Coordinates of C-alpha atoms in Angstrom, one line a residue:
Chain A
E1 CA 258.6 175.3 314.6
T2 CA 261.5 177.1 315.6
G3 CA 263.5 174.5 317.6
V4 CA 266.4 174.8 315.3
T5 CA 267.7 178.2 314.5
Q6 CA 270.3 178.8 311.7
T7 CA 271.9 181.9 310.5
P8 CA 272.5 183.8 308.2
R9 CA 269.9 182.5 305.8
H10 CA 271.5 183.4 302.8
L11 CA 275.4 183.8 302.3
V12 CA 277.6 185.0 299.3
M13 CA 280.9 184.8 299.4
G14 CA 284.4 184.8 297.8
M15 CA 286.7 182.0 297.3
T16 CA 289.2 183.7 299.7
N17 CA 286.9 184.8 302.3
K18 CA 286.4 183.4 305.9
K19 CA 282.7 183.2 307.2
S20 CA 281.0 181.3 309.8
L21 CA 277.6 179.3 309.8
K22 CA 275.8 179.1 313.0
C23 CA 273.0 176.8 314.2
E24 CA 271.1 177.0 317.9
Q25 CA 268.8 174.5 319.0
H26 CA 266.2 174.9 321.8
L27 CA 264.8 171.4 322.1
G28 CA 267.3 170.2 324.7
H29 CA 268.9 167.9 322.4
N30 CA 272.4 166.1 322.9
A31 CA 273.4 165.5 319.2
M32 CA 274.1 168.0 316.5
Y33 CA 274.3 167.4 312.8
W34 CA 275.5 169.5 309.6
Y35 CA 274.2 168.6 306.3
K36 CA 274.9 169.7 302.7
Q37 CA 272.1 169.6 300.3
S38 CA 273.0 169.9 296.7
A39 CA 270.7 169.9 293.6
K40 CA 269.4 166.4 292.5
K41 CA 271.6 164.8 295.3
P42 CA 270.5 163.4 298.6
L43 CA 271.6 165.0 301.8
E44 CA 274.7 164.6 302.8
L45 CA 276.1 164.0 306.1
M46 CA 279.2 166.2 306.8
F47 CA 279.6 166.0 310.8
V48 CA 278.0 164.5 313.8
Y49 CA 278.5 166.0 317.4
S50 CA 277.3 163.8 320.3
L51 CA 277.4 165.4 323.8
E52 CA 279.6 168.1 322.4
E53 CA 282.3 165.8 320.9
R54 CA 282.7 165.1 317.2
V55 CA 281.9 161.5 316.4
E56 CA 281.8 161.6 312.8
N57 CA 283.5 163.2 310.1
N58 CA 282.1 162.1 306.4
S59 CA 285.2 162.7 304.6
V60 CA 284.7 166.5 304.6
P61 CA 287.4 168.6 303.1
S62 CA 289.4 170.6 306.0
R63 CA 288.3 174.1 304.3
F64 CA 284.9 173.3 306.5
S65 CA 285.6 173.3 309.9
P66 CA 282.9 172.6 312.7
E67 CA 282.7 173.7 316.2
C68 CA 280.4 172.6 318.9
P69 CA 281.0 174.8 322.1
N70 CA 277.9 173.4 324.1
S71 CA 275.0 171.1 323.4
S72 CA 272.8 174.2 322.1
H73 CA 275.3 175.6 319.6
L74 CA 277.1 174.4 316.3
F75 CA 279.1 176.5 313.8
L76 CA 280.7 175.6 310.5
H77 CA 283.6 177.6 309.9
L78 CA 284.2 178.1 305.9
H79 CA 287.8 179.0 304.5
T80 CA 289.0 179.1 300.7
L81 CA 285.8 177.6 299.7
Q82 CA 285.2 176.4 296.0
P83 CA 282.0 177.1 293.7
E84 CA 281.2 173.5 294.1
D85 CA 280.6 174.2 297.9
S86 CA 277.6 176.2 296.7
A87 CA 274.6 174.4 298.4
L88 CA 272.2 174.6 301.0
Y89 CA 273.7 173.6 304.5
L90 CA 271.3 172.4 307.0
C91 CA 271.5 171.8 310.8
A92 CA 269.7 169.3 312.6
S93 CA 269.5 168.1 316.3
S94 CA 268.3 165.0 318.1
Q95 CA 268.0 163.3 321.2
G96 CA 271.1 161.0 320.9
N97 CA 270.7 158.6 323.8
G98 CA 271.7 155.5 321.4
V99 CA 268.0 154.9 320.5
N100 CA 267.1 156.5 316.8
Q101 CA 265.1 159.5 317.8
P102 CA 264.1 162.0 315.2
Q103 CA 266.0 164.5 313.6
H104 CA 264.7 168.2 313.5
F105 CA 266.2 170.5 311.1
G106 CA 266.5 174.0 310.7
D107 CA 265.7 176.3 307.9
G108 CA 269.3 176.1 306.4
T109 CA 271.9 178.6 304.8
R110 CA 271.8 178.8 301.0
L111 CA 275.4 179.5 300.3
S112 CA 276.9 181.0 297.0
I113 CA 280.6 181.1 296.3
L114 CA 281.5 183.4 293.7
Chain B
G1 CA 278.3 151.4 304.2
E2 CA 274.4 152.1 303.8
N3 CA 272.9 152.8 300.6
V4 CA 269.4 154.1 300.2
E5 CA 267.8 154.1 296.6
Q6 CA 264.2 155.9 296.4
H7 CA 261.7 155.9 293.4
P8 CA 260.4 157.6 291.5
S9 CA 262.3 160.5 291.2
T10 CA 259.1 162.3 290.3
L11 CA 255.4 161.9 291.0
S12 CA 252.3 163.3 289.3
V13 CA 248.7 162.7 290.8
Q14 CA 245.4 164.0 291.0
E15 CA 243.7 165.4 294.1
G16 CA 242.3 162.5 295.6
D17 CA 244.4 159.8 294.4
S18 CA 246.7 158.0 296.4
A19 CA 250.6 158.1 295.8
V20 CA 253.3 155.4 297.0
I21 CA 257.0 156.2 297.1
K22 CA 259.2 153.3 297.6
C23 CA 262.8 153.2 299.1
T24 CA 265.4 150.0 299.2
Y25 CA 268.3 150.0 301.9
S26 CA 271.4 147.7 301.7
D27 CA 272.3 147.4 305.4
S28 CA 270.4 145.0 307.2
A29 CA 271.5 146.1 310.4
S30 CA 269.2 149.2 309.7
N31 CA 266.4 149.8 312.1
Y32 CA 265.2 153.2 312.1
F33 CA 263.2 154.5 309.0
P34 CA 262.1 158.2 308.9
W35 CA 260.6 160.1 306.1
Y36 CA 260.7 163.9 305.5
K37 CA 258.6 166.5 303.4
Q38 CA 260.5 169.4 302.1
E39 CA 258.3 172.1 300.7
L40 CA 260.4 174.7 298.5
G41 CA 262.4 176.8 300.1
K42 CA 261.7 175.1 303.5
R43 CA 263.4 172.9 306.1
P44 CA 262.7 169.0 305.9
Q45 CA 260.1 168.0 308.5
L46 CA 259.6 164.5 309.9
I47 CA 256.2 163.4 308.5
I48 CA 256.3 159.5 309.9
D49 CA 258.9 157.1 311.3
I50 CA 258.9 153.5 311.6
R51 CA 261.2 151.1 313.3
S52 CA 262.3 147.6 312.4
N53 CA 260.1 145.8 315.1
V54 CA 256.8 146.8 313.3
G55 CA 255.7 146.4 309.6
E56 CA 253.3 149.2 309.3
K57 CA 252.5 152.6 310.9
K58 CA 249.4 154.9 310.1
D59 CA 248.8 158.5 310.9
Q60 CA 245.8 159.9 309.4
R61 CA 246.2 160.0 305.3
I62 CA 249.9 158.8 305.8
A63 CA 251.2 155.1 306.4
V64 CA 254.6 153.8 306.2
T65 CA 255.4 149.9 305.5
L66 CA 258.3 148.0 305.9
N67 CA 259.6 144.6 304.7
K68 CA 262.8 143.8 306.2
T69 CA 263.1 140.7 304.5
A70 CA 263.3 142.2 301.2
K71 CA 264.8 145.8 302.6
H72 CA 262.5 147.9 301.2
F73 CA 260.0 150.5 302.8
S74 CA 257.1 152.4 301.3
L75 CA 255.0 155.7 301.8
H76 CA 251.8 155.8 301.2
I77 CA 249.5 158.9 300.9
T78 CA 245.8 158.4 300.7
E79 CA 243.2 161.2 299.5
T80 CA 246.2 163.7 298.2
Q81 CA 245.8 167.4 298.3
P82 CA 247.5 169.9 296.7
E83 CA 249.5 171.1 300.0
D84 CA 250.8 167.5 299.7
S85 CA 253.0 168.7 297.0
A86 CA 256.6 168.8 297.9
V87 CA 259.8 166.8 297.7
Y88 CA 259.8 163.5 300.2
F89 CA 262.6 161.9 301.6
C90 CA 263.3 158.6 302.9
A91 CA 266.2 157.6 305.1
A92 CA 267.8 154.9 306.9
S93 CA 269.8 154.2 310.2
R94 CA 271.1 151.9 312.5
N95 CA 272.0 152.0 316.3
T96 CA 275.6 153.5 316.6
G97 CA 275.5 155.2 319.9
F98 CA 274.3 158.5 317.6
Q99 CA 272.3 158.6 314.3
K100 CA 273.6 158.5 310.8
L101 CA 271.0 158.7 308.8
V102 CA 271.5 157.9 304.8
F103 CA 269.1 159.4 302.6
G104 CA 267.3 158.5 299.3
T105 CA 267.5 161.2 296.2
G106 CA 264.2 162.3 296.9
T107 CA 260.7 162.1 295.2
R108 CA 259.0 165.4 294.2
L109 CA 255.4 164.8 294.3
L110 CA 253.0 166.9 292.3
V111 CA 249.1 166.9 293.3
S112 CA 246.9 168.6 290.6
P113 CA 243.6 170.1 291.5

C-alpha cells in the first residue's frame, strides 16, 4: 500500500540542526496526523490537521512545528531537538467527516538525534 | 482524558493455537475501537475495527468483541500462523469532529512453527 508516503525514511541530525519531515497522502483524505513511536511506549499523538486546520496539539514542545499547506501534504519541521526526541515518527491520514474512519499510516521516519 | 490498557505485553503460542489480546478503556464516550498490526520495521496496518453499536465483528481468522458495560474489548486470532507474528495495538476514540486515537502499549505476538 503506498497511500501514505513519508520521506526521508531515516534521518540523523545534530541537536542544532534544522530539518523537515514530509508526508504525502494519495487517498483523498482530509485529516492528517503526526505520531511519535518510542520503544516500549504507546503511539503518542502529536498533531491533528482537519481540512488543513490544526485542531489538536497534544502538548508538543515548540521545537516541533507542523505545517499543512493542503489536504495532501503534511510537514514536521524540527529545530534544536534533544536526544530523547529520537524515535519513529509516523504520519497517518483519514477521512475526517465527524464519523470515525480508519487511519492509514505511512512507513515512518526513523529519527536519530546525536 | 482517555486511557487504554493492553494485556499481555508479550504472547507466545504454537502454530494453530488461538491468541487473545485484551484492552480496557476509561472514557465511556469512546465509540470506535480499531486494532493495528505492526510487523518489524513496517507501518501499523489496520486489521479490524468495531464501533460501539455492535458487540462482535469477525473477518476470517480474526474477531473482535466489545463489552461496553465493562469497557473492554478483545482481539481473537484463531488458527495462528507464523506470519501472524507482529506487535498488535488496540486503540479507542470518540467522535469529536476529528479522530483522536488513544493507543494501548502493544502486544508482541510470537507464533512458533
